[in-house]
Amino acid sequence: MPSSVNDNAEHPFAGDPVFDLHVGGKMEIRSRVELAGADELSLAYTPGVARVCEAIAEDPEMTRHFTWVPNTVAVVTDGTAVLGLGDIGPAAAMPVMEGKAVLFKQFGGVDAIPICLATTDVDEIVETVARMAPSFGGINLEDISAPRCFEIEQRLKDRLDIPVFHDDQHGTAVVALAALKNALKLTGRLAETTRVVISGAGAAGVAVTRIMLEAGIKDIAVIDRQGVLNSERSDLTQVKQDLARDTADNFGRTGSLADVMKGADVYIGVSGGNVPEEIVATMAADAIIFGLANPTPEVHPDVAHRHARVVATGRSDYPNQINNVLAFPGIFRGAFDVHARAITEGMKLAAAEALADLVGDALTEDCIIPSPFDPRVGPAVAAAVAEAARRDGVARITDD
């Protein structure tokens, strides 16, 4: 294969393995057909290709048979919330989007194209993505800051008839729920009587809360920088108002993190910062702590283990990594397999259940979630999501 013009060029960070791996980027596009001569060229391009174009013009559903569109996702960002780096812009976001595309292919067999947009305007993002949509079978929104990300996703879902999925929200939520299901099983708790504190009311915090409510957890207190989200506060956005009404309002929870951590069964951190050990120590016996900020969890695992029975982080160097790669490749694979029009709440819950079930008899305090390298993960999630899509009526293909 010809090399990139940059592959052999010396770069300012030569010798650093991270930068060396990224030389020329992490991905490329290859042809699935061999053009060995004029006959192959006439089939792949003119004049043969015109017949395929005419067939699609007559029946656009033929796209799913004769193009790569139904197996291709756009990975779209504006660069405003990249990893833990924040608003670093679209150019600096590209290595992450390339990485995401590689993960789609590796773990889901899904082709993905990274797209970094030079705008942070909600209307412009929605319009741009909507205009690109005929080229893709699905849209994966990535690293877009809250609260804009909520409106962008909802408007695109309303406008398009292909899956639209903001992974920072829903990928995190699916994996966190799967891990929590197994942690509750280990500690002998029931969802409906478990008390949960979620620190962070951004993209991940909102989605984690919503999926926990869907899964039957009722007593949830969500915390932002000003304290518990509840309707007594006058500083809440509409998203936070809705969340307050569905969570803390129902149990009269108010005040600070310290107030609601007393006696709490579960802490889930998706906000960064640090929870003092004296607050952690007030949680219930056999507590569950998920400190998911990267690279520094809200509760350091050493501290967490002194006060909790089950501990998870977002890091790969500790047990129980809550990693989105467990979810999004299989979710899109399953959605694409049935040509789903959307990704529903039922499909997300099915993905979480499939992930939790994979742990099986291996369930221990240090194994509440499978490894991303477990070859069963992608197929199990995809199968569960495809079946849920049929149940929810969003599958265009309704039989195997």
mmCIF file of C-alpha atoms in Angstrom:
data_model
loop_
_atom_site.group_PDB
_atom_site.id
_atom_site.type_symbol
_atom_site.label_atom_id
_atom_site.label_comp_id
_atom_site.label_asym_id
_atom_site.label_seq_id
_atom_site.Cartn_x
_atom_site.Cartn_y
_atom_site.Cartn_z
ATOM 1 C CA MET A 1 0.000 0.000 0.000
ATOM 2 C CA PRO A 2 1.318 3.501 -0.721
ATOM 3 C CA SER A 3 2.339 5.327 2.405
ATOM 4 C CA SER A 4 1.052 8.688 3.498
ATOM 5 C CA VAL A 5 3.233 11.663 2.672
ATOM 6 C CA ASN A 6 3.752 12.034 6.401
ATOM 7 C CA ASP A 7 4.542 8.424 7.282
ATOM 8 C CA ASN A 8 8.278 8.741 6.934
ATOM 9 C CA ALA A 9 8.661 12.373 7.900
ATOM 10 C CA GLU A 10 10.456 13.267 11.129
ATOM 11 C CA HIS A 11 8.101 14.866 13.632
ATOM 12 C CA PRO A 12 8.738 17.009 16.717
ATOM 13 C CA PHE A 13 7.901 14.144 19.104
ATOM 14 C CA ALA A 14 9.874 11.357 17.397
ATOM 15 C CA GLY A 15 10.607 8.532 19.800
ATOM 16 C CA ASP A 16 7.459 9.061 21.863
ATOM 17 C CA PRO A 17 5.379 5.902 21.240
ATOM 18 C CA VAL A 18 2.046 7.754 21.469
ATOM 19 C CA PHE A 19 3.024 10.271 18.803
ATOM 20 C CA ASP A 20 4.795 7.645 16.703
ATOM 21 C CA LEU A 21 1.574 5.593 16.585
ATOM 22 C CA HIS A 22 -0.395 8.631 15.399
ATOM 23 C CA VAL A 23 1.920 9.538 12.488
ATOM 24 C CA GLY A 24 -0.275 9.791 9.386
ATOM 25 C CA GLY A 25 -3.406 9.205 11.477
ATOM 26 C CA LYS A 26 -4.880 5.959 12.803
ATOM 27 C CA MET A 27 -7.133 5.003 9.909
ATOM 28 C CA GLU A 28 -7.454 4.773 6.155
ATOM 29 C CA ILE A 29 -10.074 3.772 3.555
ATOM 30 C CA ARG A 30 -9.540 0.698 1.431
ATOM 31 C CA SER A 31 -11.425 -0.624 -1.582
ATOM 32 C CA ARG A 32 -13.449 -3.834 -1.241
ATOM 33 C CA VAL A 33 -13.119 -4.554 -4.954
ATOM 34 C CA GLU A 34 -10.063 -5.155 -7.081
ATOM 35 C CA LEU A 35 -9.669 -3.096 -10.225
ATOM 36 C CA ALA A 36 -7.366 -5.341 -12.224
ATOM 37 C CA GLY A 37 -8.394 -4.132 -15.651
ATOM 38 C CA ALA A 38 -10.956 -2.464 -17.867
ATOM 39 C CA ASP A 39 -13.684 -5.015 -17.177
ATOM 40 C CA GLU A 40 -13.594 -4.456 -13.408
ATOM 41 C CA LEU A 41 -13.364 -0.688 -13.907
ATOM 42 C CA SER A 42 -16.460 -0.704 -16.112
ATOM 43 C CA LEU A 43 -18.401 -2.583 -13.423
ATOM 44 C CA ALA A 44 -17.227 -0.517 -10.456
ATOM 45 C CA TYR A 45 -17.463 2.802 -12.258
ATOM 46 C CA THR A 46 -18.807 3.964 -15.579
ATOM 47 C CA PRO A 47 -20.764 2.641 -17.371
ATOM 48 C CA GLY A 48 -21.866 -0.119 -14.958
ATOM 49 C CA VAL A 49 -22.339 2.032 -11.900
ATOM 50 C CA ALA A 50 -25.050 4.027 -13.674
ATOM 51 C CA ARG A 51 -27.391 1.040 -13.506
ATOM 52 C CA VAL A 52 -27.031 0.911 -9.724
ATOM 53 C CA CYS A 53 -27.652 4.654 -9.495
ATOM 54 C CA GLU A 54 -30.847 4.304 -11.534
ATOM 55 C CA ALA A 55 -32.065 1.451 -9.337
ATOM 56 C CA ILE A 56 -31.548 3.546 -6.213
ATOM 57 C CA ALA A 57 -33.205 6.569 -7.807
ATOM 58 C CA GLU A 58 -36.249 4.427 -8.501
ATOM 59 C CA ASP A 59 -36.235 2.832 -5.035
ATOM 60 C CA PRO A 60 -34.072 4.533 -2.376
ATOM 61 C CA GLU A 61 -34.356 1.392 -0.208
ATOM 62 C CA MET A 62 -31.871 -0.184 -2.616
ATOM 63 C CA THR A 63 -29.208 1.906 -0.899
ATOM 64 C CA ARG A 64 -29.065 -0.689 1.860
ATOM 65 C CA HIS A 65 -28.163 -3.405 -0.648
ATOM 66 C CA PHE A 66 -25.749 -1.626 -2.962
ATOM 67 C CA THR A 67 -23.823 0.997 -0.928
ATOM 68 C CA TRP A 68 -21.848 1.128 2.268
ATOM 69 C CA VAL A 69 -24.284 3.652 3.772
ATOM 70 C CA PRO A 70 -26.238 1.233 6.041
ATOM 71 C CA ASN A 71 -23.018 0.077 7.723
ATOM 72 C CA THR A 72 -21.431 3.510 8.117
ATOM 73 C CA VAL A 73 -21.704 5.951 10.997
ATOM 74 C CA ALA A 74 -20.633 9.590 11.140
ATOM 75 C CA VAL A 75 -18.684 10.392 14.314
ATOM 76 C CA VAL A 76 -19.466 14.089 14.743
ATOM 77 C CA THR A 77 -17.976 16.632 17.150
ATOM 78 C CA ASP A 78 -17.518 20.357 17.495
ATOM 79 C CA GLY A 79 -14.539 19.888 19.819
ATOM 80 C CA THR A 80 -16.120 21.576 22.828
ATOM 81 C CA ALA A 81 -15.902 18.744 25.385
ATOM 82 C CA VAL A 82 -13.053 16.476 24.331
ATOM 83 C CA LEU A 83 -12.123 13.832 26.907
ATOM 84 C CA GLY A 84 -11.154 15.726 30.054
ATOM 85 C CA LEU A 85 -9.507 18.451 27.985
ATOM 86 C CA GLY A 86 -12.595 20.573 27.466
ATOM 87 C CA ASP A 87 -13.078 22.995 24.581
ATOM 88 C CA ILE A 88 -9.957 22.361 22.500
ATOM 89 C CA GLY A 89 -11.586 22.873 19.096
ATOM 90 C CA PRO A 90 -12.332 20.659 16.099
ATOM 91 C CA ALA A 91 -8.759 20.217 14.821
ATOM 92 C CA ALA A 92 -7.452 18.992 18.169
ATOM 93 C CA ALA A 93 -10.461 16.683 18.497
ATOM 94 C CA MET A 94 -9.599 14.714 15.356
ATOM 95 C CA PRO A 95 -7.276 12.145 17.039
ATOM 96 C CA VAL A 96 -10.088 11.215 19.398
ATOM 97 C CA MET A 97 -12.635 10.948 16.576
ATOM 98 C CA GLU A 98 -10.218 8.778 14.585
ATOM 99 C CA GLY A 99 -9.805 6.615 17.657
ATOM 100 C CA LYS A 100 -13.555 6.284 17.987
ATOM 101 C CA ALA A 101 -13.796 5.231 14.344
ATOM 102 C CA VAL A 102 -11.140 2.564 14.885
ATOM 103 C CA LEU A 103 -13.071 1.219 17.889
ATOM 104 C CA PHE A 104 -16.282 1.045 15.850
ATOM 105 C CA LYS A 105 -14.517 -1.116 13.281
ATOM 106 C CA GLN A 106 -12.558 -3.260 15.724
ATOM 107 C CA PHE A 107 -15.382 -4.060 18.124
ATOM 108 C CA GLY A 108 -18.505 -3.774 15.983
ATOM 109 C CA GLY A 109 -17.483 -4.234 12.366
ATOM 110 C CA VAL A 110 -18.992 -0.798 11.703
ATOM 111 C CA ASP A 111 -17.375 1.644 9.288
ATOM 112 C CA ALA A 112 -17.050 5.124 10.775
ATOM 113 C CA ILE A 113 -16.022 8.504 9.422
ATOM 114 C CA PRO A 114 -14.720 11.181 11.825
ATOM 115 C CA ILE A 115 -16.218 14.620 11.198
ATOM 116 C CA CYS A 116 -15.021 17.666 13.143
ATOM 117 C CA LEU A 117 -17.175 20.741 12.587
ATOM 118 C CA ALA A 118 -15.856 24.299 12.703
ATOM 119 C CA THR A 119 -18.947 25.658 14.438
ATOM 120 C CA THR A 120 -20.449 25.533 17.906
ATOM 121 C CA ASP A 121 -23.793 26.996 16.865
ATOM 122 C CA VAL A 122 -26.634 24.575 17.551
ATOM 123 C CA ASP A 123 -28.609 25.475 14.425
ATOM 124 C CA GLU A 124 -25.545 25.151 12.203
ATOM 125 C CA ILE A 125 -24.573 21.782 13.675
ATOM 126 C CA VAL A 126 -28.083 20.387 13.281
ATOM 127 C CA GLU A 127 -28.379 21.664 9.723
ATOM 128 C CA THR A 128 -24.937 20.406 8.717
ATOM 129 C CA VAL A 129 -25.462 16.922 10.111
ATOM 130 C CA ALA A 130 -28.958 16.692 8.637
ATOM 131 C CA ARG A 131 -27.640 17.611 5.205
ATOM 132 C CA MET A 132 -24.915 14.946 5.469
ATOM 133 C CA ALA A 133 -27.305 12.250 6.682
ATOM 134 C CA PRO A 134 -27.953 10.570 3.287
ATOM 135 C CA SER A 135 -24.313 9.439 3.350
ATOM 136 C CA PHE A 136 -24.668 7.546 6.636
ATOM 137 C CA GLY A 137 -26.668 4.830 8.331
ATOM 138 C CA GLY A 138 -26.330 6.502 11.729
ATOM 139 C CA ILE A 139 -24.968 9.519 13.582
ATOM 140 C CA ASN A 140 -22.726 9.217 16.662
ATOM 141 C CA LEU A 141 -22.451 12.587 18.381
ATOM 142 C CA GLU A 142 -19.267 12.929 20.392
ATOM 143 C CA ASP A 143 -17.603 15.382 22.771
ATOM 144 C CA ILE A 144 -20.189 18.160 22.431
ATOM 145 C CA SER A 145 -20.640 20.212 25.586
ATOM 146 C CA ALA A 146 -23.804 20.365 27.671
ATOM 147 C CA PRO A 147 -26.434 21.686 27.595
ATOM 148 C CA ARG A 148 -26.188 22.166 23.803
ATOM 149 C CA CYS A 149 -25.684 18.449 23.295
ATOM 150 C CA PHE A 150 -29.225 17.687 24.534
ATOM 151 C CA GLU A 151 -30.894 19.987 22.031
ATOM 152 C CA ILE A 152 -28.661 18.896 19.161
ATOM 153 C CA GLU A 153 -29.411 15.234 19.745
ATOM 154 C CA GLN A 154 -33.146 15.712 20.175
ATOM 155 C CA ARG A 155 -33.528 17.877 17.087
ATOM 156 C CA LEU A 156 -31.589 15.408 14.958
ATOM 157 C CA LYS A 157 -33.616 12.490 16.321
ATOM 158 C CA ASP A 158 -36.807 14.356 15.449
ATOM 159 C CA ARG A 159 -35.575 15.154 11.956
ATOM 160 C CA LEU A 160 -33.822 11.967 10.818
ATOM 161 C CA ASP A 161 -35.003 8.393 10.336
ATOM 162 C CA ILE A 162 -31.636 6.835 11.209
ATOM 163 C CA PRO A 163 -30.103 6.195 14.639
ATOM 164 C CA VAL A 164 -28.760 9.303 16.393
ATOM 165 C CA PHE A 165 -26.773 8.556 19.537
ATOM 166 C CA HIS A 166 -24.746 10.864 21.774
ATOM 167 C CA ASP A 167 -22.208 8.420 23.188
ATOM 168 C CA ASP A 168 -21.008 10.653 26.015
ATOM 169 C CA GLN A 169 -24.549 10.415 27.333
ATOM 170 C CA HIS A 170 -25.894 7.023 26.467
ATOM 171 C CA GLY A 171 -22.772 4.883 26.094
ATOM 172 C CA THR A 172 -21.703 5.842 29.598
ATOM 173 C CA ALA A 173 -25.224 5.254 30.887
ATOM 174 C CA VAL A 174 -25.552 1.783 29.376
ATOM 175 C CA VAL A 175 -22.250 0.522 30.777
ATOM 176 C CA ALA A 176 -22.817 2.130 34.173
ATOM 177 C CA LEU A 177 -26.232 0.483 34.438
ATOM 178 C CA ALA A 178 -24.817 -2.911 33.461
ATOM 179 C CA ALA A 179 -22.133 -2.625 36.130
ATOM 180 C CA LEU A 180 -24.625 -1.415 38.720
ATOM 181 C CA LYS A 181 -26.977 -4.318 38.045
ATOM 182 C CA ASN A 182 -24.213 -6.739 38.978
ATOM 183 C CA ALA A 183 -23.044 -4.637 41.929
ATOM 184 C CA LEU A 184 -26.587 -4.657 43.327
ATOM 185 C CA LYS A 185 -26.714 -8.419 42.885
ATOM 186 C CA LEU A 186 -23.450 -8.824 44.793
ATOM 187 C CA THR A 187 -24.601 -6.652 47.665
ATOM 188 C CA GLY A 188 -28.093 -8.122 47.848
ATOM 189 C CA ARG A 189 -29.907 -4.917 46.931
ATOM 190 C CA LEU A 190 -33.057 -4.322 44.918
ATOM 191 C CA ALA A 191 -33.254 -1.480 42.415
ATOM 192 C CA GLU A 192 -36.475 -0.071 43.830
ATOM 193 C CA THR A 193 -35.083 0.294 47.376
ATOM 194 C CA THR A 194 -31.544 1.430 46.502
ATOM 195 C CA ARG A 195 -30.544 5.022 47.236
ATOM 196 C CA VAL A 196 -28.229 6.571 44.625
ATOM 197 C CA VAL A 197 -26.226 9.796 44.489
ATOM 198 C CA ILE A 198 -25.081 10.965 41.047
ATOM 199 C CA SER A 199 -22.464 13.715 41.014
ATOM 200 C CA GLY A 200 -22.648 15.658 37.769
ATOM 201 C CA ALA A 201 -25.591 17.023 35.796
ATOM 202 C CA GLY A 202 -23.914 17.311 32.423
ATOM 203 C CA ALA A 203 -24.314 14.983 29.452
ATOM 204 C CA ALA A 204 -23.280 11.783 31.230
ATOM 205 C CA GLY A 205 -24.987 12.635 34.511
ATOM 206 C CA VAL A 206 -28.347 13.303 32.882
ATOM 207 C CA ALA A 207 -28.223 10.125 30.782
ATOM 208 C CA VAL A 208 -27.051 7.931 33.672
ATOM 209 C CA THR A 209 -29.900 9.265 35.788
ATOM 210 C CA ARG A 210 -32.481 8.712 33.068
ATOM 211 C CA ILE A 211 -31.452 5.116 32.393
ATOM 212 C CA MET A 212 -31.370 4.359 36.135
ATOM 213 C CA LEU A 213 -34.941 5.642 36.427
ATOM 214 C CA GLU A 214 -35.961 3.490 33.447
ATOM 215 C CA ALA A 215 -34.350 0.493 35.171
ATOM 216 C CA GLY A 216 -36.501 0.933 38.270
ATOM 217 C CA ILE A 217 -34.236 2.887 40.609
ATOM 218 C CA LYS A 218 -36.437 5.498 42.259
ATOM 219 C CA ASP A 219 -34.410 7.271 44.967
ATOM 220 C CA ILE A 220 -31.789 9.309 43.105
ATOM 221 C CA ALA A 221 -30.218 12.612 44.103
ATOM 222 C CA VAL A 222 -28.333 14.434 41.340
ATOM 223 C CA ILE A 223 -25.685 16.962 42.357
ATOM 224 C CA ASP A 224 -24.196 19.897 40.462
ATOM 225 C CA ARG A 225 -21.786 22.554 41.731
ATOM 226 C CA GLN A 226 -24.553 24.273 43.690
ATOM 227 C CA GLY A 227 -25.883 21.136 45.365
ATOM 228 C CA VAL A 228 -28.822 18.793 44.927
ATOM 229 C CA LEU A 229 -31.088 19.408 41.944
ATOM 230 C CA ASN A 230 -34.522 20.152 43.379
ATOM 231 C CA SER A 231 -37.406 22.435 42.513
ATOM 232 C CA GLU A 232 -36.675 24.806 45.388
ATOM 233 C CA ARG A 233 -33.740 26.121 43.363
ATOM 234 C CA SER A 234 -34.268 28.992 40.927
ATOM 235 C CA ASP A 235 -31.041 28.541 38.939
ATOM 236 C CA LEU A 236 -31.887 25.348 37.035
ATOM 237 C CA THR A 237 -31.975 24.947 33.268
ATOM 238 C CA GLN A 238 -35.008 23.205 31.802
ATOM 239 C CA VAL A 239 -33.077 19.929 31.606
ATOM 240 C CA LYS A 240 -32.160 20.201 35.293
ATOM 241 C CA GLN A 241 -35.691 21.221 36.270
ATOM 242 C CA ASP A 242 -37.051 18.089 34.617
ATOM 243 C CA LEU A 243 -34.412 15.979 36.333
ATOM 244 C CA ALA A 244 -35.160 17.511 39.746
ATOM 245 C CA ARG A 245 -38.869 16.776 39.359
ATOM 246 C CA ASP A 246 -38.158 13.112 38.547
ATOM 247 C CA THR A 247 -35.517 12.547 41.244
ATOM 248 C CA ALA A 248 -34.872 14.474 44.475
ATOM 249 C CA ASP A 249 -38.292 16.127 44.581
ATOM 250 C CA ASN A 250 -39.924 12.741 45.096
ATOM 251 C CA PHE A 251 -37.977 12.077 48.280
ATOM 252 C CA GLY A 252 -37.475 15.595 49.615
ATOM 253 C CA ARG A 253 -33.728 15.490 49.044
ATOM 254 C CA THR A 254 -32.019 18.884 49.295
ATOM 255 C CA GLY A 255 -28.720 20.401 50.359
ATOM 256 C CA SER A 256 -25.132 19.499 49.565
ATOM 257 C CA LEU A 257 -23.267 16.368 48.529
ATOM 258 C CA ALA A 258 -22.478 15.705 52.176
ATOM 259 C CA ASP A 259 -26.188 15.858 53.063
ATOM 260 C CA VAL A 260 -27.270 13.184 50.566
ATOM 261 C CA MET A 261 -24.231 10.917 50.868
ATOM 262 C CA LYS A 262 -25.176 9.999 54.456
ATOM 263 C CA GLY A 263 -26.600 6.505 54.235
ATOM 264 C CA ALA A 264 -26.490 6.374 50.433
ATOM 265 C CA ASP A 265 -26.027 2.932 48.903
ATOM 266 C CA VAL A 266 -24.445 4.065 45.629
ATOM 267 C CA TYR A 267 -22.262 6.966 44.507
ATOM 268 C CA ILE A 268 -21.705 7.550 40.782
ATOM 269 C CA GLY A 269 -19.287 10.336 39.863
ATOM 270 C CA VAL A 270 -19.358 11.803 36.357
ATOM 271 C CA SER A 271 -18.238 15.283 37.251
ATOM 272 C CA GLY A 272 -14.579 15.368 38.254
ATOM 273 C CA GLY A 273 -13.440 16.991 41.473
ATOM 274 C CA ASN A 274 -12.776 15.169 44.724
ATOM 275 C CA VAL A 275 -15.078 13.756 47.390
ATOM 276 C CA PRO A 276 -13.448 14.028 50.840
ATOM 277 C CA GLU A 277 -12.980 10.709 52.627
ATOM 278 C CA GLU A 278 -14.979 11.864 55.621
ATOM 279 C CA ILE A 279 -18.019 12.196 53.339
ATOM 280 C CA VAL A 280 -17.405 8.826 51.684
ATOM 281 C CA ALA A 281 -17.258 7.258 55.151
ATOM 282 C CA THR A 282 -20.890 8.238 55.835
ATOM 283 C CA MET A 283 -22.297 5.938 53.125
ATOM 284 C CA ALA A 284 -24.223 2.765 53.941
ATOM 285 C CA ALA A 285 -22.493 -0.530 54.667
ATOM 286 C CA ASP A 286 -21.450 -2.510 51.581
ATOM 287 C CA ALA A 287 -21.561 0.697 49.558
ATOM 288 C CA ILE A 288 -21.001 0.888 45.796
ATOM 289 C CA ILE A 289 -18.748 3.624 44.406
ATOM 290 C CA PHE A 290 -18.258 4.389 40.719
ATOM 291 C CA GLY A 291 -15.756 7.241 40.309
ATOM 292 C CA LEU A 292 -15.757 7.664 36.549
ATOM 293 C CA ALA A 293 -13.815 10.888 35.965
ATOM 294 C CA ASN A 294 -10.630 10.364 33.947
ATOM 295 C CA PRO A 295 -7.788 10.322 34.693
ATOM 296 C CA THR A 296 -8.544 11.169 38.341
ATOM 297 C CA PRO A 297 -11.644 9.509 39.830
ATOM 298 C CA GLU A 298 -13.802 11.584 42.151
ATOM 299 C CA VAL A 299 -13.028 9.036 44.871
ATOM 300 C CA HIS A 300 -9.575 7.463 44.622
ATOM 301 C CA PRO A 301 -9.894 3.661 44.523
ATOM 302 C CA ASP A 302 -7.716 3.278 47.625
ATOM 303 C CA VAL A 303 -10.099 5.539 49.556
ATOM 304 C CA ALA A 304 -13.163 3.926 48.022
ATOM 305 C CA HIS A 305 -12.075 0.415 48.999
ATOM 306 C CA ARG A 306 -11.820 1.462 52.637
ATOM 307 C CA HIS A 307 -15.507 2.283 52.707
ATOM 308 C CA ALA A 308 -17.181 0.374 49.854
ATOM 309 C CA ARG A 309 -17.598 -3.232 48.826
ATOM 310 C CA VAL A 310 -17.703 -2.605 45.072
ATOM 311 C CA VAL A 311 -15.574 0.015 43.318
ATOM 312 C CA ALA A 312 -15.416 0.944 39.630
ATOM 313 C CA THR A 313 -13.576 3.645 37.685
ATOM 314 C CA GLY A 314 -13.185 4.814 34.110
ATOM 315 C CA ARG A 315 -9.539 3.721 34.092
ATOM 316 C CA SER A 316 -8.024 0.617 32.528
ATOM 317 C CA ASP A 317 -5.433 0.123 35.293
ATOM 318 C CA TYR A 318 -8.060 -0.720 37.946
ATOM 319 C CA PRO A 319 -10.675 -3.485 37.988
ATOM 320 C CA ASN A 320 -14.216 -2.762 36.783
ATOM 321 C CA GLN A 321 -13.518 -0.201 34.070
ATOM 322 C CA ILE A 322 -16.704 1.552 32.935
ATOM 323 C CA ASN A 323 -15.710 1.923 29.297
ATOM 324 C CA ASN A 324 -18.070 3.138 26.563
ATOM 325 C CA VAL A 325 -16.410 0.802 24.074
ATOM 326 C CA LEU A 326 -18.410 -1.989 25.707
ATOM 327 C CA ALA A 327 -21.592 -0.362 24.403
ATOM 328 C CA PHE A 328 -21.485 1.815 21.309
ATOM 329 C CA PRO A 329 -20.011 -0.628 18.735
ATOM 330 C CA GLY A 330 -22.537 -3.336 19.597
ATOM 331 C CA ILE A 331 -25.421 -0.886 19.847
ATOM 332 C CA PHE A 332 -24.802 0.445 16.334
ATOM 333 C CA ARG A 333 -24.073 -3.066 15.032
ATOM 334 C CA GLY A 334 -27.441 -4.271 16.299
ATOM 335 C CA ALA A 335 -29.252 -1.177 15.039
ATOM 336 C CA PHE A 336 -27.640 -1.523 11.608
ATOM 337 C CA ASP A 337 -28.371 -5.264 11.406
ATOM 338 C CA VAL A 338 -32.108 -4.528 11.439
ATOM 339 C CA HIS A 339 -31.845 -1.135 9.711
ATOM 340 C CA ALA A 340 -33.348 0.576 12.738
ATOM 341 C CA ARG A 341 -34.861 4.028 12.377
ATOM 342 C CA ALA A 342 -33.755 5.083 15.864
ATOM 343 C CA ILE A 343 -32.136 3.904 19.077
ATOM 344 C CA THR A 344 -34.831 3.574 21.716
ATOM 345 C CA GLU A 345 -34.737 3.419 25.510
ATOM 346 C CA GLY A 346 -35.617 -0.254 25.192
ATOM 347 C CA MET A 347 -32.582 -0.878 23.009
ATOM 348 C CA LYS A 348 -30.298 0.818 25.552
ATOM 349 C CA LEU A 349 -31.767 -1.175 28.436
ATOM 350 C CA ALA A 350 -31.346 -4.373 26.421
ATOM 351 C CA ALA A 351 -27.689 -3.536 25.809
ATOM 352 C CA ALA A 352 -27.126 -3.025 29.539
ATOM 353 C CA GLU A 353 -28.850 -6.293 30.393
ATOM 354 C CA ALA A 354 -26.755 -8.182 27.831
ATOM 355 C CA LEU A 355 -23.527 -6.745 29.222
ATOM 356 C CA ALA A 356 -24.491 -7.577 32.795
ATOM 357 C CA ASP A 357 -25.466 -11.130 31.871
ATOM 358 C CA LEU A 358 -22.096 -11.809 30.210
ATOM 359 C CA VAL A 359 -20.322 -11.720 33.571
ATOM 360 C CA GLY A 360 -22.330 -14.725 34.722
ATOM 361 C CA ASP A 361 -20.636 -17.008 37.252
ATOM 362 C CA ALA A 362 -17.450 -14.898 37.126
ATOM 363 C CA LEU A 363 -19.213 -12.193 39.166
ATOM 364 C CA THR A 364 -17.034 -10.898 42.016
ATOM 365 C CA GLU A 365 -16.290 -7.524 43.584
ATOM 366 C CA ASP A 366 -13.489 -7.095 41.037
ATOM 367 C CA CYS A 367 -15.499 -8.382 38.067
ATOM 368 C CA ILE A 368 -18.880 -6.703 37.642
ATOM 369 C CA ILE A 369 -18.473 -5.880 33.946
ATOM 370 C CA PRO A 370 -16.845 -7.799 31.069
ATOM 371 C CA SER A 371 -13.604 -6.767 29.419
ATOM 372 C CA PRO A 372 -13.788 -4.819 26.148
ATOM 373 C CA PHE A 373 -11.589 -7.578 24.703
ATOM 374 C CA ASP A 374 -14.077 -10.316 25.570
ATOM 375 C CA PRO A 375 -15.087 -11.481 22.070
ATOM 376 C CA ARG A 376 -18.655 -12.133 23.246
ATOM 377 C CA VAL A 377 -19.364 -8.483 24.014
ATOM 378 C CA GLY A 378 -20.060 -7.016 20.570
ATOM 379 C CA PRO A 379 -22.223 -9.903 19.307
ATOM 380 C CA ALA A 380 -24.192 -10.168 22.579
ATOM 381 C CA VAL A 381 -24.974 -6.448 22.682
ATOM 382 C CA ALA A 382 -25.809 -6.383 18.972
ATOM 383 C CA ALA A 383 -28.212 -9.327 19.239
ATOM 384 C CA ALA A 384 -29.990 -7.822 22.255
ATOM 385 C CA VAL A 385 -30.270 -4.407 20.597
ATOM 386 C CA ALA A 386 -31.578 -5.877 17.328
ATOM 387 C CA GLU A 387 -34.265 -7.848 19.161
ATOM 388 C CA ALA A 388 -35.259 -4.784 21.196
ATOM 389 C CA ALA A 389 -35.493 -2.726 18.005
ATOM 390 C CA ARG A 390 -37.990 -5.248 16.641
ATOM 391 C CA ARG A 391 -40.001 -5.169 19.866
ATOM 392 C CA ASP A 392 -40.023 -1.373 19.869
ATOM 393 C CA GLY A 393 -41.165 -1.167 16.252
ATOM 394 C CA VAL A 394 -38.168 0.726 14.856
ATOM 395 C CA ALA A 395 -36.634 -2.129 12.832
ATOM 396 C CA ARG A 396 -37.072 -2.113 9.079
ATOM 397 C CA ILE A 397 -36.011 -5.793 9.008
ATOM 398 C CA THR A 398 -38.415 -7.661 11.241
ATOM 399 C CA ASP A 399 -37.152 -11.248 10.889
ATOM 400 C CA ASP A 400 -33.731 -12.911 11.053
#
